[in-house]
Amino acid sequence: MSDQRKSSFATVSPYTGETLEEFPVIEGEEVDSALETADHAFHAWRKRPIEERAAVVARAAGLMKERKEELAQIITLEMGKLISEARGEVDLAASILEYYARHGPDFAAAEPLDVEEGEAYLVNEPLGVLLGVMPWNFPLYQVVRFAGPNLVLGSTVLVKHAGICPQSARALEKLFRDAQAPEGVYTNLFVSHEEISRVIDSPVVRGASLTGSEGAGAKVAERAGRNMKPSLLELGGSDVFIVLDGEGLERTIGAAVAGRMANTGQSCVASKRFIVLDDVYDDFVDGMRRRFEALEPGDPADEATTLGPLSSEQAAADLADQIRETVDQGAELVTGGHRIDRPGAFVEPTIITGVKPGMRAYAEELFGPAAVIYRVADEDEAIALANDSQYGLGGSVFCADVERGRRVAERVETGMVWVNHPTSTQPDLPFGGIKRSGYGRELSRLGMREFVNRKLVRVLPPDAQLRGIAG
């Protein structure tokens, strides 16, 4: 076996930089065998009563809760998430599985249509084998929001996880098997990026979902489109955090720091562009600076640590380059801006102001502990700046007047907007974006509508009058 195959999936501690374990990739006949097994499993899985499929997903949720500490430790080890946040991710992932186990059968039920004669209804049928290409920043949550609804619906799933999270990927596959999912219902694929195209090309695979970078999303969407297969993309984001007044400013600043620094800023829906009205701007910047400078770097597995490393050395180097070039282009560095002088993928919590069009931080997503803060004169300028982005995932609006917040939220061009709370997620709310942030929706009832055949069944009496036929 070549060194290339041995090193494609590896656990490398972002805290120490040490390579802890490597996993070989599969290719060729091994991939074909996995596809055949998933397809065979689908034909049996779809025939089982939906309540039985939901019971398997419910058992997976229960096992996830039982293994909470083990799973959290793996997440922290592989991508550097603070241990408290890793435990929170396990809780969220389990709640998503529970949600679909409980509500999935109702979501998938046939839907009657109002017609004048006879009857008509929609049947929600599974498509078949689905491919999920998953990222590293939420190794459990991102996977289950794809797998949960589709498994309950009756499809089977192939999951290609991020190369830096192989232990998380392996633990998830074992969890579903221990929950009594038959072989082939949930399959982890340690495959190369090049092999993904061949997987999508396979007639066995009926759809593809990707959460990740724009570049990877474009490749998956192009390949799926070439094969006339549906796809769902959840890509980058540059979420706005609009501050319209100074009421409860300390709470607003606290929310801003939480929205920016959760997962060390490595979230598609992290607050990244802070747009603040002029009369509270100075106080807001100073408050964020004080809180950023109080964060203490350290071992993410230590409960006392408040600033973890980024997911990898490359991630830290890339963010540091974006910050440096933006400052070189004329922006002002309020605090931070550099690598921290210690082992690990650490970057100082950073605040940048004076960012203008043409600078890197104006158009690019900053995936880490770096905030860009803008001063604006009024509400209309805030909205114009918020919408001047290639991204459209989430956003938030903070103000004392809830009706004003609602009006502004409705003018922000994104897939999700929260008023008086940073963009967040929960099982019963749809999640997804527009523009270069992708398309499609996950979670809520909509999470079962992306990869489904909504088949019309129209029943008329044998003596019904024949009508014109068009198509």
JSON list of N, CA and C in Angstrom, two decimals, residues 207-238:
[
{"chain": "A", "resi": 207, "resn": "GLY", "atom": "N", "xyz": [-28.14, 10.78, -5.16]},
{"chain": "A", "resi": 207, "resn": "GLY", "atom": "CA", "xyz": [-28.08, 12.18, -4.76]},
{"chain": "A", "resi": 207, "resn": "GLY", "atom": "C", "xyz": [-26.84, 12.42, -3.92]},
{"chain": "A", "resi": 208, "resn": "ALA", "atom": "N", "xyz": [-26.45, 13.70, -3.83]},
{"chain": "A", "resi": 208, "resn": "ALA", "atom": "CA", "xyz": [-25.22, 14.05, -3.09]},
{"chain": "A", "resi": 208, "resn": "ALA", "atom": "C", "xyz": [-25.44, 15.32, -2.29]},
{"chain": "A", "resi": 209, "resn": "SER", "atom": "N", "xyz": [-24.96, 15.30, -1.05]},
{"chain": "A", "resi": 209, "resn": "SER", "atom": "CA", "xyz": [-25.01, 16.47, -0.16]},
{"chain": "A", "resi": 209, "resn": "SER", "atom": "C", "xyz": [-23.60, 16.79, 0.28]},
{"chain": "A", "resi": 210, "resn": "LEU", "atom": "N", "xyz": [-23.26, 18.08, 0.25]},
{"chain": "A", "resi": 210, "resn": "LEU", "atom": "CA", "xyz": [-21.93, 18.49, 0.69]},
{"chain": "A", "resi": 210, "resn": "LEU", "atom": "C", "xyz": [-22.04, 19.68, 1.62]},
{"chain": "A", "resi": 211, "resn": "THR", "atom": "N", "xyz": [-21.32, 19.61, 2.72]},
{"chain": "A", "resi": 211, "resn": "THR", "atom": "CA", "xyz": [-21.08, 20.77, 3.57]},
{"chain": "A", "resi": 211, "resn": "THR", "atom": "C", "xyz": [-19.59, 21.01, 3.57]},
{"chain": "A", "resi": 212, "resn": "GLY", "atom": "N", "xyz": [-19.16, 22.20, 3.12]},
{"chain": "A", "resi": 212, "resn": "GLY", "atom": "CA", "xyz": [-17.73, 22.45, 3.02]},
{"chain": "A", "resi": 212, "resn": "GLY", "atom": "C", "xyz": [-17.43, 23.71, 2.25]},
{"chain": "A", "resi": 213, "resn": "SER", "atom": "N", "xyz": [-16.32, 23.69, 1.55]},
{"chain": "A", "resi": 213, "resn": "SER", "atom": "CA", "xyz": [-15.83, 24.87, 0.84]},
{"chain": "A", "resi": 213, "resn": "SER", "atom": "C", "xyz": [-16.58, 25.08, -0.47]},
{"chain": "A", "resi": 214, "resn": "GLU", "atom": "N", "xyz": [-16.50, 26.31, -0.98]},
{"chain": "A", "resi": 214, "resn": "GLU", "atom": "CA", "xyz": [-17.12, 26.61, -2.27]},
{"chain": "A", "resi": 214, "resn": "GLU", "atom": "C", "xyz": [-16.53, 25.76, -3.39]},
{"chain": "A", "resi": 215, "resn": "GLY", "atom": "N", "xyz": [-15.20, 25.61, -3.37]},
{"chain": "A", "resi": 215, "resn": "GLY", "atom": "CA", "xyz": [-14.55, 24.84, -4.42]},
{"chain": "A", "resi": 215, "resn": "GLY", "atom": "C", "xyz": [-15.02, 23.41, -4.45]},
{"chain": "A", "resi": 216, "resn": "ALA", "atom": "N", "xyz": [-15.07, 22.77, -3.29]},
{"chain": "A", "resi": 216, "resn": "ALA", "atom": "CA", "xyz": [-15.54, 21.39, -3.22]},
{"chain": "A", "resi": 216, "resn": "ALA", "atom": "C", "xyz": [-17.01, 21.31, -3.59]},
{"chain": "A", "resi": 217, "resn": "GLY", "atom": "N", "xyz": [-17.80, 22.28, -3.15]},
{"chain": "A", "resi": 217, "resn": "GLY", "atom": "CA", "xyz": [-19.22, 22.28, -3.48]},
{"chain": "A", "resi": 217, "resn": "GLY", "atom": "C", "xyz": [-19.47, 22.40, -4.97]},
{"chain": "A", "resi": 218, "resn": "ALA", "atom": "N", "xyz": [-18.70, 23.25, -5.64]},
{"chain": "A", "resi": 218, "resn": "ALA", "atom": "CA", "xyz": [-18.87, 23.41, -7.09]},
{"chain": "A", "resi": 218, "resn": "ALA", "atom": "C", "xyz": [-18.57, 22.11, -7.81]},
{"chain": "A", "resi": 219, "resn": "LYS", "atom": "N", "xyz": [-17.54, 21.39, -7.36]},
{"chain": "A", "resi": 219, "resn": "LYS", "atom": "CA", "xyz": [-17.18, 20.13, -8.02]},
{"chain": "A", "resi": 219, "resn": "LYS", "atom": "C", "xyz": [-18.27, 19.07, -7.83]},
{"chain": "A", "resi": 220, "resn": "VAL", "atom": "N", "xyz": [-18.80, 18.96, -6.61]},
{"chain": "A", "resi": 220, "resn": "VAL", "atom": "CA", "xyz": [-19.84, 17.97, -6.34]},
{"chain": "A", "resi": 220, "resn": "VAL", "atom": "C", "xyz": [-21.12, 18.32, -7.10]},
{"chain": "A", "resi": 221, "resn": "ALA", "atom": "N", "xyz": [-21.49, 19.61, -7.09]},
{"chain": "A", "resi": 221, "resn": "ALA", "atom": "CA", "xyz": [-22.71, 20.02, -7.80]},
{"chain": "A", "resi": 221, "resn": "ALA", "atom": "C", "xyz": [-22.57, 19.79, -9.30]},
{"chain": "A", "resi": 222, "resn": "GLU", "atom": "N", "xyz": [-21.40, 20.10, -9.85]},
{"chain": "A", "resi": 222, "resn": "GLU", "atom": "CA", "xyz": [-21.19, 19.91, -11.29]},
{"chain": "A", "resi": 222, "resn": "GLU", "atom": "C", "xyz": [-21.28, 18.43, -11.65]},
{"chain": "A", "resi": 223, "resn": "ARG", "atom": "N", "xyz": [-20.68, 17.59, -10.81]},
{"chain": "A", "resi": 223, "resn": "ARG", "atom": "CA", "xyz": [-20.70, 16.15, -11.10]},
{"chain": "A", "resi": 223, "resn": "ARG", "atom": "C", "xyz": [-22.11, 15.59, -10.96]},
{"chain": "A", "resi": 224, "resn": "ALA", "atom": "N", "xyz": [-22.82, 16.02, -9.93]},
{"chain": "A", "resi": 224, "resn": "ALA", "atom": "CA", "xyz": [-24.20, 15.55, -9.75]},
{"chain": "A", "resi": 224, "resn": "ALA", "atom": "C", "xyz": [-25.07, 16.03, -10.90]},
{"chain": "A", "resi": 225, "resn": "GLY", "atom": "N", "xyz": [-24.89, 17.29, -11.30]},
{"chain": "A", "resi": 225, "resn": "GLY", "atom": "CA", "xyz": [-25.69, 17.81, -12.40]},
{"chain": "A", "resi": 225, "resn": "GLY", "atom": "C", "xyz": [-25.43, 17.07, -13.70]},
{"chain": "A", "resi": 226, "resn": "ARG", "atom": "N", "xyz": [-24.17, 16.73, -13.95]},
{"chain": "A", "resi": 226, "resn": "ARG", "atom": "CA", "xyz": [-23.82, 15.98, -15.16]},
{"chain": "A", "resi": 226, "resn": "ARG", "atom": "C", "xyz": [-24.55, 14.64, -15.19]},
{"chain": "A", "resi": 227, "resn": "ASN", "atom": "N", "xyz": [-24.79, 14.08, -13.98]},
{"chain": "A", "resi": 227, "resn": "ASN", "atom": "CA", "xyz": [-25.46, 12.80, -13.88]},
{"chain": "A", "resi": 227, "resn": "ASN", "atom": "C", "xyz": [-26.96, 12.92, -13.61]},
{"chain": "A", "resi": 228, "resn": "MET", "atom": "N", "xyz": [-27.49, 14.13, -13.71]},
{"chain": "A", "resi": 228, "resn": "MET", "atom": "CA", "xyz": [-28.93, 14.38, -13.49]},
{"chain": "A", "resi": 228, "resn": "MET", "atom": "C", "xyz": [-29.37, 13.91, -12.10]},
{"chain": "A", "resi": 229, "resn": "LYS", "atom": "N", "xyz": [-28.56, 14.22, -11.09]},
{"chain": "A", "resi": 229, "resn": "LYS", "atom": "CA", "xyz": [-28.87, 13.82, -9.74]},
{"chain": "A", "resi": 229, "resn": "LYS", "atom": "C", "xyz": [-29.02, 15.05, -8.86]},
{"chain": "A", "resi": 230, "resn": "PRO", "atom": "N", "xyz": [-29.94, 15.04, -7.90]},
{"chain": "A", "resi": 230, "resn": "PRO", "atom": "CA", "xyz": [-30.11, 16.20, -7.03]},
{"chain": "A", "resi": 230, "resn": "PRO", "atom": "C", "xyz": [-28.92, 16.36, -6.10]},
{"chain": "A", "resi": 231, "resn": "SER", "atom": "N", "xyz": [-28.66, 17.59, -5.70]},
{"chain": "A", "resi": 231, "resn": "SER", "atom": "CA", "xyz": [-27.60, 17.87, -4.75]},
{"chain": "A", "resi": 231, "resn": "SER", "atom": "C", "xyz": [-28.04, 18.94, -3.78]},
{"chain": "A", "resi": 232, "resn": "LEU", "atom": "N", "xyz": [-27.38, 18.99, -2.65]},
{"chain": "A", "resi": 232, "resn": "LEU", "atom": "CA", "xyz": [-27.60, 20.01, -1.63]},
{"chain": "A", "resi": 232, "resn": "LEU", "atom": "C", "xyz": [-26.23, 20.52, -1.21]},
{"chain": "A", "resi": 233, "resn": "LEU", "atom": "N", "xyz": [-26.09, 21.84, -1.12]},
{"chain": "A", "resi": 233, "resn": "LEU", "atom": "CA", "xyz": [-24.81, 22.43, -0.74]},
{"chain": "A", "resi": 233, "resn": "LEU", "atom": "C", "xyz": [-24.99, 23.38, 0.43]},
{"chain": "A", "resi": 234, "resn": "GLU", "atom": "N", "xyz": [-24.17, 23.20, 1.46]},
{"chain": "A", "resi": 234, "resn": "GLU", "atom": "CA", "xyz": [-24.07, 24.18, 2.55]},
{"chain": "A", "resi": 234, "resn": "GLU", "atom": "C", "xyz": [-22.61, 24.59, 2.58]},
{"chain": "A", "resi": 235, "resn": "LEU", "atom": "N", "xyz": [-22.35, 25.82, 2.14]},
{"chain": "A", "resi": 235, "resn": "LEU", "atom": "CA", "xyz": [-20.98, 26.26, 1.90]},
{"chain": "A", "resi": 235, "resn": "LEU", "atom": "C", "xyz": [-20.58, 27.36, 2.89]},
{"chain": "A", "resi": 236, "resn": "GLY", "atom": "N", "xyz": [-19.73, 28.25, 2.46]},
{"chain": "A", "resi": 236, "resn": "GLY", "atom": "CA", "xyz": [-19.21, 29.27, 3.35]},
{"chain": "A", "resi": 236, "resn": "GLY", "atom": "C", "xyz": [-20.24, 30.32, 3.72]},
{"chain": "A", "resi": 237, "resn": "GLY", "atom": "N", "xyz": [-19.87, 31.13, 4.67]},
{"chain": "A", "resi": 237, "resn": "GLY", "atom": "CA", "xyz": [-20.73, 32.24, 5.10]},
{"chain": "A", "resi": 237, "resn": "GLY", "atom": "C", "xyz": [-19.89, 33.38, 5.62]},
{"chain": "A", "resi": 238, "resn": "SER", "atom": "N", "xyz": [-20.47, 34.56, 5.58]},
{"chain": "A", "resi": 238, "resn": "SER", "atom": "CA", "xyz": [-19.85, 35.73, 6.19]},
{"chain": "A", "resi": 238, "resn": "SER", "atom": "C", "xyz": [-20.94, 36.51, 6.90]}
]
